[in-house]
GROMACS .gro file of C-alpha atoms in nm:
model
  430
    1MET     CA    1   9.869  -4.973   2.444
    2ASN     CA    2   9.495  -4.988   2.396
    3ILE     CA    3   9.248  -4.704   2.437
    4PHE     CA    4   9.142  -4.829   2.779
    5GLN     CA    5   9.497  -4.785   2.910
    6LYS     CA    6   9.530  -4.449   2.742
    7LEU     CA    7   9.222  -4.325   2.920
    8LEU     CA    8   9.346  -4.446   3.256
    9ILE     CA    9   9.705  -4.322   3.251
   10PRO     CA   10   9.728  -3.945   3.299
   11LEU     CA   11   9.801  -3.779   2.969
   12ILE     CA   12  10.045  -3.552   3.143
   13PHE     CA   13  10.297  -3.837   3.161
   14LEU     CA   14  10.344  -3.780   2.790
   15LEU     CA   15  10.499  -3.443   2.865
   16PHE     CA   16  10.814  -3.611   2.991
   17SER     CA   17  10.934  -3.734   2.654
   18LYS     CA   18  11.225  -3.672   2.424
   19ASN     CA   19  11.243  -3.458   2.111
   20LEU     CA   20  11.086  -3.154   2.275
   21PRO     CA   21  11.208  -2.799   2.201
   22ALA     CA   22  11.500  -2.663   2.396
   23GLN     CA   23  11.454  -2.470   2.720
   24LEU     CA   24  11.307  -2.127   2.667
   25THR     CA   25  11.475  -1.809   2.780
   26PRO     CA   26  11.254  -1.583   2.993
   27ILE     CA   27  11.315  -1.268   2.789
   28PRO     CA   28  11.015  -1.033   2.775
   29GLN     CA   29  11.108  -0.914   2.424
   30ASN     CA   30  11.078  -1.271   2.293
   31TRP     CA   31  10.723  -1.301   2.420
   32GLN     CA   32  10.629  -0.960   2.286
   33GLN     CA   33  10.766  -1.036   1.940
   34ASP     CA   34  10.590  -1.371   1.928
   35GLY     CA   35  10.274  -1.211   2.060
   36GLU     CA   36  10.287  -0.954   1.780
   37LYS     CA   37  10.328  -1.228   1.523
   38ILE     CA   38  10.014  -1.397   1.653
   39ARG     CA   39   9.821  -1.070   1.676
   40LYS     CA   40   9.902  -0.969   1.319
   41GLU     CA   41   9.929  -1.301   1.136
   42LEU     CA   42   9.650  -1.512   1.284
   43PRO     CA   43   9.367  -1.290   1.152
   44LYS     CA   44   9.512  -1.337   0.801
   45LEU     CA   45   9.557  -1.714   0.833
   46HIS     CA   46   9.235  -1.807   1.013
   47PRO     CA   47   8.912  -1.828   0.806
   48ASN     CA   48   8.705  -1.631   1.060
   49LEU     CA   49   8.907  -1.527   1.364
   50PHE     CA   50   8.662  -1.264   1.480
   51GLN     CA   51   8.352  -1.480   1.492
   52LYS     CA   52   8.346  -1.482   1.873
   53ILE     CA   53   8.595  -1.211   1.967
   54LYS     CA   54   8.585  -0.858   1.831
   55GLU     CA   55   8.897  -0.721   1.663
   56LYS     CA   56   8.920  -0.439   1.915
   57GLU     CA   57   8.905  -0.685   2.204
   58TRP     CA   58   9.170  -0.900   2.033
   59ASN     CA   59   9.415  -0.611   2.000
   60GLN     CA   60   9.347  -0.481   2.352
   61ALA     CA   61   9.417  -0.824   2.500
   62PHE     CA   62   9.765  -0.822   2.350
   63THR     CA   63   9.831  -0.468   2.476
   64THR     CA   64   9.747  -0.585   2.829
   65PHE     CA   65   9.964  -0.893   2.781
   66TYR     CA   66  10.267  -0.680   2.688
   67GLN     CA   67  10.220  -0.450   2.986
   68ASN     CA   68  10.248  -0.742   3.230
   69LEU     CA   69  10.547  -0.914   3.070
   70PRO     CA   70  10.847  -0.806   3.283
   71GLU     CA   71  10.729  -0.970   3.605
   72LYS     CA   72  10.595  -1.294   3.458
   73SER     CA   73  10.756  -1.635   3.416
   74ASP     CA   74  10.767  -1.829   3.090
   75ALA     CA   75  10.486  -2.055   3.206
   76GLU     CA   76  10.263  -1.766   3.304
   77ASN     CA   77  10.339  -1.579   2.981
   78ALA     CA   78  10.253  -1.887   2.775
   79LEU     CA   79   9.930  -1.945   2.965
   80ARG     CA   80   9.821  -1.583   2.936
   81LEU     CA   81   9.895  -1.592   2.565
   82GLN     CA   82   9.689  -1.909   2.535
   83GLU     CA   83   9.409  -1.736   2.726
   84ILE     CA   84   9.387  -1.477   2.449
   85ILE     CA   85   9.392  -1.741   2.176
   86ALA     CA   86   9.122  -1.940   2.355
   87LYS     CA   87   8.883  -1.647   2.313
   88VAL     CA   88   8.868  -1.729   1.942
   89GLY     CA   89   8.662  -2.034   2.043
   90ASP     CA   90   8.822  -2.270   1.793
   91PRO     CA   91   8.952  -2.599   1.942
   92ASN     CA   92   9.197  -2.635   1.654
   93THR     CA   93   9.346  -2.292   1.713
   94THR     CA   94   9.563  -2.329   2.020
   95LEU     CA   95   9.917  -2.294   2.150
   96ASP     CA   96  10.110  -2.614   2.221
   97LEU     CA   97  10.202  -2.565   2.586
   98THR     CA   98  10.390  -2.896   2.616
   99PRO     CA   99  10.745  -2.745   2.612
  100ILE     CA  100  10.642  -2.506   2.890
  101LEU     CA  101  10.430  -2.730   3.111
  102LYS     CA  102  10.677  -3.019   3.102
  103LYS     CA  103  10.900  -2.805   3.325
  104GLU     CA  104  10.622  -2.731   3.572
  105LYS     CA  105  10.501  -2.931   3.870
  106PHE     CA  106  10.199  -3.148   3.805
  107ILE     CA  107   9.954  -3.348   4.013
  108PRO     CA  108   9.933  -3.710   3.890
  109PHE     CA  109   9.560  -3.766   3.875
  110GLY     CA  110   9.296  -3.726   3.609
  111LEU     CA  111   8.922  -3.677   3.590
  112GLY     CA  112   8.676  -3.844   3.357
  113TYR     CA  113   8.327  -3.718   3.268
  114TYR     CA  114   8.062  -3.989   3.268
  115GLU     CA  115   7.688  -3.929   3.252
  116PHE     CA  116   7.728  -3.570   3.373
  117GLU     CA  117   7.940  -3.665   3.675
  118PHE     CA  118   8.316  -3.635   3.738
  119TYR     CA  119   8.520  -3.937   3.848
  120VAL     CA  120   8.886  -4.001   3.921
  121SER     CA  121   8.958  -4.221   3.619
  122ALA     CA  122   9.338  -4.190   3.632
  123SER     CA  123   9.560  -4.202   3.936
  124VAL     CA  124   9.885  -4.336   4.084
  125ARG     CA  125   9.961  -4.561   4.377
  126LYS     CA  126  10.011  -4.264   4.612
  127PHE     CA  127   9.652  -4.157   4.554
  128ALA     CA  128   9.497  -4.503   4.534
  129PRO     CA  129   9.204  -4.426   4.772
  130ILE     CA  130   9.046  -4.183   4.527
  131PHE     CA  131   9.065  -4.400   4.215
  132GLY     CA  132   8.714  -4.473   4.091
  133CYS     CA  133   8.551  -4.219   4.322
  134LYS     CA  134   8.312  -3.943   4.223
  135VAL     CA  135   8.457  -3.594   4.286
  136LEU     CA  136   8.194  -3.362   4.432
  137LYS     CA  137   8.410  -3.063   4.527
  138ILE     CA  138   8.761  -2.929   4.473
  139ASN     CA  139   8.895  -2.683   4.731
  140GLY     CA  140   8.542  -2.599   4.838
  141LEU     CA  141   8.418  -2.535   4.483
  142THR     CA  142   8.187  -2.771   4.302
  143THR     CA  143   8.393  -2.976   4.060
  144LYS     CA  144   8.234  -2.806   3.762
  145GLU     CA  145   8.302  -2.461   3.910
  146ALA     CA  146   8.669  -2.548   3.952
  147ILE     CA  147   8.691  -2.682   3.598
  148GLU     CA  148   8.519  -2.375   3.455
  149ARG     CA  149   8.781  -2.156   3.621
  150THR     CA  150   9.068  -2.341   3.454
  151ALA     CA  151   8.871  -2.342   3.130
  152ARG     CA  152   8.972  -1.986   3.053
  153PHE     CA  153   9.275  -2.139   2.882
  154VAL     CA  154   9.060  -2.372   2.669
  155PRO     CA  155   8.871  -2.276   2.349
  156LYS     CA  156   8.498  -2.319   2.398
  157ASP     CA  157   8.294  -2.442   2.103
  158ASN     CA  158   8.136  -2.770   2.209
  159GLU     CA  159   8.038  -2.825   2.574
  160ILE     CA  160   8.169  -3.178   2.622
  161GLY     CA  161   8.492  -3.111   2.433
  162TYR     CA  162   8.543  -2.795   2.635
  163LEU     CA  163   8.496  -2.970   2.970
  164THR     CA  164   8.715  -3.264   2.871
  165ASN     CA  165   9.007  -3.038   2.781
  166ALA     CA  166   8.959  -2.807   3.078
  167MET     CA  167   8.972  -3.097   3.324
  168GLN     CA  168   9.331  -3.167   3.226
  169MET     CA  169   9.439  -2.818   3.337
  170LEU     CA  170   9.362  -2.899   3.703
  171ARG     CA  171   9.680  -3.107   3.712
  172PHE     CA  172   9.897  -2.794   3.708
  173PRO     CA  173   9.943  -2.590   4.028
  174ILE     CA  174  10.039  -2.283   3.824
  175VAL     CA  175   9.702  -2.299   3.647
  176ASN     CA  176   9.518  -2.342   3.976
  177ARG     CA  177   9.695  -2.038   4.119
  178LEU     CA  178   9.623  -1.817   3.819
  179THR     CA  179   9.255  -1.912   3.821
  180GLY     CA  180   9.201  -1.897   4.196
  181VAL     CA  181   9.128  -2.268   4.236
  182SER     CA  182   9.414  -2.308   4.486
  183ALA     CA  183   9.677  -2.081   4.641
  184THR     CA  184   9.910  -2.378   4.696
  185ASP     CA  185  10.031  -2.687   4.509
  186THR     CA  186   9.765  -2.897   4.681
  187LEU     CA  187   9.406  -2.971   4.585
  188GLU     CA  188   9.162  -3.099   4.844
  189LEU     CA  189   8.906  -3.328   4.683
  190PHE     CA  190   8.573  -3.409   4.841
  191CYS     CA  191   8.499  -3.756   4.706
  192GLU     CA  192   8.222  -4.011   4.713
  193LYS     CA  193   8.294  -4.384   4.707
  194PRO     CA  194   8.073  -4.625   4.508
  195THR     CA  195   7.921  -4.720   4.844
  196GLY     CA  196   7.804  -4.362   4.898
  197GLU     CA  197   8.058  -4.285   5.172
  198THR     CA  198   8.219  -3.941   5.139
  199PHE     CA  199   8.567  -3.829   5.243
  200ASN     CA  200   8.828  -3.558   5.186
  201PHE     CA  201   9.159  -3.635   5.019
  202LYS     CA  202   9.453  -3.413   4.926
  203VAL     CA  203   9.646  -3.452   4.602
  204PHE     CA  204   9.974  -3.277   4.520
  205PRO     CA  205  10.284  -3.300   4.299
  206ILE     CA  206  10.513  -3.599   4.360
  207ASP     CA  207  10.884  -3.615   4.291
  208PRO     CA  208  10.919  -3.936   4.083
  209ALA     CA  209  11.293  -3.953   4.158
  210ALA     CA  210  11.235  -3.944   4.532
  211ASP     CA  211  10.942  -4.186   4.532
  212PRO     CA  212  10.915  -4.385   4.206
  213GLN     CA  213  10.678  -4.643   4.357
  214ALA     CA  214  10.427  -4.370   4.441
  215MET     CA  215  10.407  -4.274   4.071
  216GLN     CA  216  10.307  -4.617   3.942
  217PRO     CA  217   9.978  -4.585   3.750
  218ILE     CA  218   9.671  -4.760   3.886
  219MET     CA  219   9.482  -4.976   3.640
  220ALA     CA  220   9.123  -5.095   3.664
  221GLN     CA  221   9.054  -5.467   3.688
  222ARG     CA  222   8.846  -5.538   3.378
  223LYS     CA  223   8.588  -5.813   3.426
  224ASN     CA  224   8.455  -5.841   3.070
  225PRO     CA  225   8.737  -5.938   2.834
  226ASP     CA  226   8.494  -5.990   2.546
  227LEU     CA  227   8.400  -5.620   2.562
  228LEU     CA  228   8.743  -5.460   2.591
  229PHE     CA  229   8.804  -5.146   2.394
  230ARG     CA  230   8.996  -5.254   2.093
  231SER     CA  231   9.348  -5.149   1.998
  232ARG     CA  232   9.391  -4.814   1.826
  233SER     CA  233   9.755  -4.863   1.737
  234GLN     CA  234   9.638  -4.916   1.376
  235LEU     CA  235   9.447  -4.679   1.150
  236PHE     CA  236   9.163  -4.925   1.104
  237VAL     CA  237   9.099  -5.280   1.215
  238SER     CA  238   8.809  -5.521   1.198
  239GLU     CA  239   8.670  -5.798   1.415
  240TRP     CA  240   8.397  -6.056   1.360
  241LEU     CA  241   8.189  -6.140   1.665
  242GLU     CA  242   8.042  -6.461   1.528
  243LYS     CA  243   7.831  -6.539   1.833
  244ASP     CA  244   7.656  -6.202   1.811
  245SER     CA  245   7.669  -6.179   1.429
  246ILE     CA  246   7.828  -5.833   1.453
  247PHE     CA  247   8.112  -5.721   1.227
  248ILE     CA  248   8.309  -5.434   1.383
  249PHE     CA  249   8.511  -5.191   1.175
  250GLN     CA  250   8.711  -4.973   1.409
  251TYR     CA  251   8.800  -4.654   1.227
  252ALA     CA  252   9.064  -4.512   1.459
  253ILE     CA  253   9.213  -4.237   1.240
  254CYS     CA  254   9.092  -4.097   0.909
  255LEU     CA  255   9.411  -4.164   0.715
  256SER     CA  256   9.509  -4.406   0.440
  257ARG     CA  257   9.757  -4.468   0.162
  258GLU     CA  258   9.510  -4.341  -0.097
  259MET     CA  259   9.458  -4.016   0.090
  260LEU     CA  260   9.828  -3.929   0.109
  261MET     CA  261   9.888  -4.042  -0.249
  262ALA     CA  262   9.621  -3.794  -0.358
  263ASP     CA  263   9.810  -3.523  -0.169
  264GLY     CA  264  10.133  -3.616  -0.344
  265ASP     CA  265  10.308  -3.754  -0.034
  266THR     CA  266  10.414  -4.084  -0.190
  267ALA     CA  267  10.692  -4.165   0.057
  268THR     CA  268  10.466  -4.144   0.362
  269ALA     CA  269  10.173  -4.301   0.178
  270MET     CA  270  10.359  -4.626   0.118
  271GLN     CA  271  10.393  -4.671   0.495
  272LEU     CA  272  10.015  -4.669   0.544
  273PRO     CA  273   9.755  -4.937   0.465
  274GLU     CA  274   9.516  -4.906   0.173
  275PHE     CA  275   9.160  -4.821   0.269
  276GLN     CA  276   8.968  -4.934  -0.039
  277PRO     CA  277   9.058  -5.305  -0.020
  278PHE     CA  278   8.952  -5.301   0.345
  279VAL     CA  279   8.612  -5.159   0.252
  280ASP     CA  280   8.580  -5.408  -0.035
  281SER     CA  281   8.635  -5.692   0.210
  282ILE     CA  282   8.362  -5.556   0.439
  283PHE     CA  283   8.107  -5.545   0.156
  284ASN     CA  284   8.199  -5.899   0.052
  285PHE     CA  285   8.185  -6.029   0.408
  286MET     CA  286   7.845  -5.873   0.479
  287LYS     CA  287   7.695  -6.027   0.166
  288ILE     CA  288   7.825  -6.370   0.264
  289HIS     CA  289   7.665  -6.320   0.608
  290PRO     CA  290   7.323  -6.172   0.527
  291THR     CA  291   7.203  -6.169   0.889
  292ALA     CA  292   7.511  -5.986   1.021
  293ARG     CA  293   7.508  -5.627   1.141
  294LEU     CA  294   7.792  -5.384   1.073
  295LEU     CA  295   7.923  -5.151   1.344
  296ILE     CA  296   8.146  -4.870   1.214
  297ASP     CA  297   8.324  -4.741   1.523
  298LEU     CA  298   8.423  -4.373   1.501
  299ARG     CA  299   8.468  -4.329   1.875
  300PHE     CA  300   8.793  -4.156   1.976
  301ASN     CA  301   8.868  -4.082   1.611
  302SER     CA  302   9.029  -3.737   1.606
  303GLY     CA  303   9.011  -3.694   1.229
  304GLY     CA  304   9.262  -3.668   0.946
  305GLY     CA  305   9.075  -3.651   0.615
  306ALA     CA  306   8.714  -3.727   0.529
  307ASN     CA  307   8.747  -3.830   0.162
  308ASP     CA  308   8.764  -4.205   0.229
  309GLY     CA  309   8.464  -4.191   0.458
  310HIS     CA  310   8.271  -3.982   0.207
  311ARG     CA  311   8.327  -4.234  -0.072
  312TRP     CA  312   8.235  -4.520   0.159
  313ALA     CA  313   7.905  -4.357   0.262
  314LYS     CA  314   7.816  -4.292  -0.104
  315ARG     CA  315   7.894  -4.652  -0.194
  316LEU     CA  316   7.683  -4.783   0.093
  317ALA     CA  317   7.394  -4.559  -0.012
  318ALA     CA  318   7.394  -4.725  -0.355
  319ASP     CA  319   7.394  -5.080  -0.212
  320SER     CA  320   7.030  -5.184  -0.170
  321ILE     CA  321   7.123  -5.502   0.017
  322LEU     CA  322   7.345  -5.347   0.283
  323ASN     CA  323   7.181  -5.005   0.307
  324GLN     CA  324   6.885  -5.111   0.518
  325LYS     CA  325   6.758  -4.973   0.847
  326GLY     CA  326   6.902  -5.168   1.138
  327LYS     CA  327   7.180  -5.322   0.929
  328VAL     CA  328   7.456  -5.063   0.977
  329PHE     CA  329   7.537  -4.866   1.294
  330VAL     CA  330   7.791  -4.587   1.334
  331ALA     CA  331   7.927  -4.539   1.687
  332ILE     CA  332   8.025  -4.187   1.794
  333ASN     CA  333   8.120  -4.017   2.123
  334SER     CA  334   8.296  -3.711   2.263
  335GLY     CA  335   8.624  -3.838   2.116
  336THR     CA  336   8.477  -3.817   1.765
  337VAL     CA  337   8.597  -3.482   1.633
  338ASN     CA  338   8.708  -3.293   1.322
  339GLU     CA  339   8.690  -3.502   1.002
  340ALA     CA  340   8.560  -3.802   1.197
  341THR     CA  341   8.249  -3.595   1.274
  342ASN     CA  342   8.222  -3.524   0.902
  343VAL     CA  343   8.230  -3.897   0.826
  344GLY     CA  344   7.949  -3.952   1.077
  345ILE     CA  345   7.747  -3.680   0.902
  346PHE     CA  346   7.802  -3.844   0.562
  347PHE     CA  347   7.664  -4.175   0.684
  348LYS     CA  348   7.369  -4.001   0.846
  349THR     CA  349   7.297  -3.790   0.535
  350TYR     CA  350   7.342  -4.044   0.257
  351THR     CA  351   7.255  -4.379   0.414
  352LYS     CA  352   7.014  -4.554   0.647
  353ALA     CA  353   7.292  -4.619   0.898
  354ILE     CA  354   7.194  -4.547   1.259
  355LEU     CA  355   7.418  -4.327   1.473
  356ILE     CA  356   7.464  -4.475   1.820
  357GLY     CA  357   7.658  -4.376   2.133
  358GLU     CA  358   7.711  -4.022   2.262
  359PRO     CA  359   7.725  -3.672   2.107
  360THR     CA  360   8.048  -3.579   1.930
  361GLY     CA  361   8.317  -3.358   2.079
  362ASP     CA  362   8.270  -3.079   1.825
  363ARG     CA  363   8.000  -2.917   1.616
  364PRO     CA  364   7.896  -3.053   1.275
  365ASN     CA  365   7.977  -2.708   1.137
  366HIS     CA  366   8.328  -2.638   1.259
  367PHE     CA  367   8.668  -2.498   1.181
  368ALA     CA  368   8.892  -2.757   1.018
  369THR     CA  369   9.222  -2.842   0.844
  370LYS     CA  370   9.466  -2.764   1.123
  371LYS     CA  371   9.801  -2.611   1.024
  372PRO     CA  372  10.109  -2.519   1.231
  373LEU     CA  373  10.275  -2.182   1.282
  374ARG     CA  374  10.610  -2.183   1.460
  375LEU     CA  375  10.674  -1.874   1.673
  376PRO     CA  376  11.024  -1.743   1.587
  377LYS     CA  377  11.148  -1.643   1.933
  378THR     CA  378  11.012  -1.900   2.179
  379GLY     CA  379  10.992  -2.185   1.928
  380LEU     CA  380  10.641  -2.275   2.042
  381ILE     CA  381  10.392  -2.408   1.786
  382LEU     CA  382  10.059  -2.237   1.729
  383SER     CA  383   9.804  -2.455   1.552
  384TYR     CA  384   9.525  -2.286   1.360
  385SER     CA  385   9.232  -2.379   1.138
  386SER     CA  386   9.258  -2.291   0.772
  387LYS     CA  387   8.901  -2.352   0.657
  388ILE     CA  388   8.540  -2.378   0.772
  389THR     CA  389   8.338  -2.698   0.735
  390GLN     CA  390   7.966  -2.632   0.680
  391LEU     CA  391   7.781  -2.963   0.641
  392VAL     CA  392   7.440  -2.901   0.798
  393ALA     CA  393   7.189  -2.620   0.757
  394GLU     CA  394   7.144  -2.554   1.129
  395ASP     CA  395   7.421  -2.507   1.385
  396PRO     CA  396   7.371  -2.781   1.645
  397PRO     CA  397   7.626  -2.800   1.930
  398ALA     CA  398   7.718  -3.159   1.839
  399LEU     CA  399   7.637  -3.445   1.605
  400ALA     CA  400   7.385  -3.634   1.816
  401PRO     CA  401   7.324  -4.010   1.802
  402GLU     CA  402   6.982  -4.143   1.709
  403ILE     CA  403   7.024  -4.401   1.985
  404LEU     CA  404   7.178  -4.250   2.297
  405VAL     CA  405   7.396  -4.506   2.474
  406PRO     CA  406   7.613  -4.326   2.732
  407MET     CA  407   7.929  -4.470   2.879
  408SER     CA  408   7.873  -4.517   3.250
  409PHE     CA  409   8.173  -4.506   3.480
  410GLN     CA  410   8.106  -4.862   3.589
  411SER     CA  411   8.120  -4.975   3.226
  412PHE     CA  412   8.448  -4.793   3.187
  413LEU     CA  413   8.599  -4.956   3.495
  414GLU     CA  414   8.488  -5.304   3.393
  415GLY     CA  415   8.592  -5.268   3.031
  416ARG     CA  416   8.240  -5.306   2.897
  417ASP     CA  417   8.134  -5.148   2.571
  418PRO     CA  418   7.777  -5.019   2.621
  419VAL     CA  419   7.719  -4.990   2.246
  420LEU     CA  420   7.794  -5.357   2.196
  421ASP     CA  421   7.582  -5.435   2.502
  422TYR     CA  422   7.291  -5.251   2.340
  423LEU     CA  423   7.329  -5.425   2.004
  424ARG     CA  424   7.347  -5.764   2.172
  425LYS     CA  425   7.029  -5.701   2.368
  426ASN     CA  426   6.840  -5.553   2.074
  427LYS     CA  427   6.912  -5.791   1.787
  428ASN     CA  428   6.587  -5.734   1.605
  429LYS     CA  429   6.514  -5.369   1.687
  430GLN     CA  430   6.574  -5.092   1.437
   0.00000   0.00000   0.00000
């Protein structure tokens, strides 16, 4: 499945998969014991837990959580616990709610954020009329107001990353009830069609067993096959667009055989491709094609390790032929986070590569190196950051591109890549 399909199909469908933890038992003592483990252990494990929340506020939040336990369900307990953790403001420090939310009702639709507007970018046959429409209001609230209510369960560090994650919470009626977005399982959307016509439409949970046809995902009809988002089923792939003289290196995940070998994980390493020969081939190819431009695509790269990217940027910096302004471009967007952001910073710092696209989904200076902590009673997994990455002197909210090329919703629907569009139209501009 390519990235275009992944963006269209609601991520919540992934909740209904195998190999998930067993059903939880709604025992208040279990939640209190797990809460105490988080309260006591997380400050020791996290590099700076109290950067945004004071220690007194942290402890008081857990006291309040324990007082309300007897009358709460598992789902509500998990969400309220996540609400406390979200106050840390670290996107990597979060509770995996999948085992809980997979048992809850969900509304099969999804929002996308394009050029500061919200669109229905994922839907099912039952809700076909709203697919591709702009959402202006939800239950009488502006769309952003509704999202900001559900965002209390989402760590806030970077604005676009925060909104993107918070949008997903609207799919759950239990979240909408807790945040006051809706008192029922239904959301009433006030939508605008591409023609400008507005209308109201109600979305609600659907029983897939009772109506399987209604749950079939709706896919956009892509009109530009030469600009489709490329497959991300591999760690890194390349493509030569001979007509445009553009060589694309799609860096989907920052992992490689060399990286895991360095960590001592030989067994897993041998299942991954080598990174260095791939980079060698790029240097050789670019020298054979002196008029070609190189596009290093870091969009939707969620990280892994930055060592390969760091070495690559250093090597490029030392290559006087390839390291020229207008020769190398690095594409970033809101899906560029964690170590992928670091790689973007290395290219910006060491080389003459031009960053293009949209701001990243996290800050250049951010918490990093996510590790898991299993809670002993509920079996839920708490992820947490184990170190701080400080790569720039200031503290900007995102790594910003030098050339801003936003993804419009129309481009998304048609399968067009606006970055490639820009490079094609500006062959000689630096």
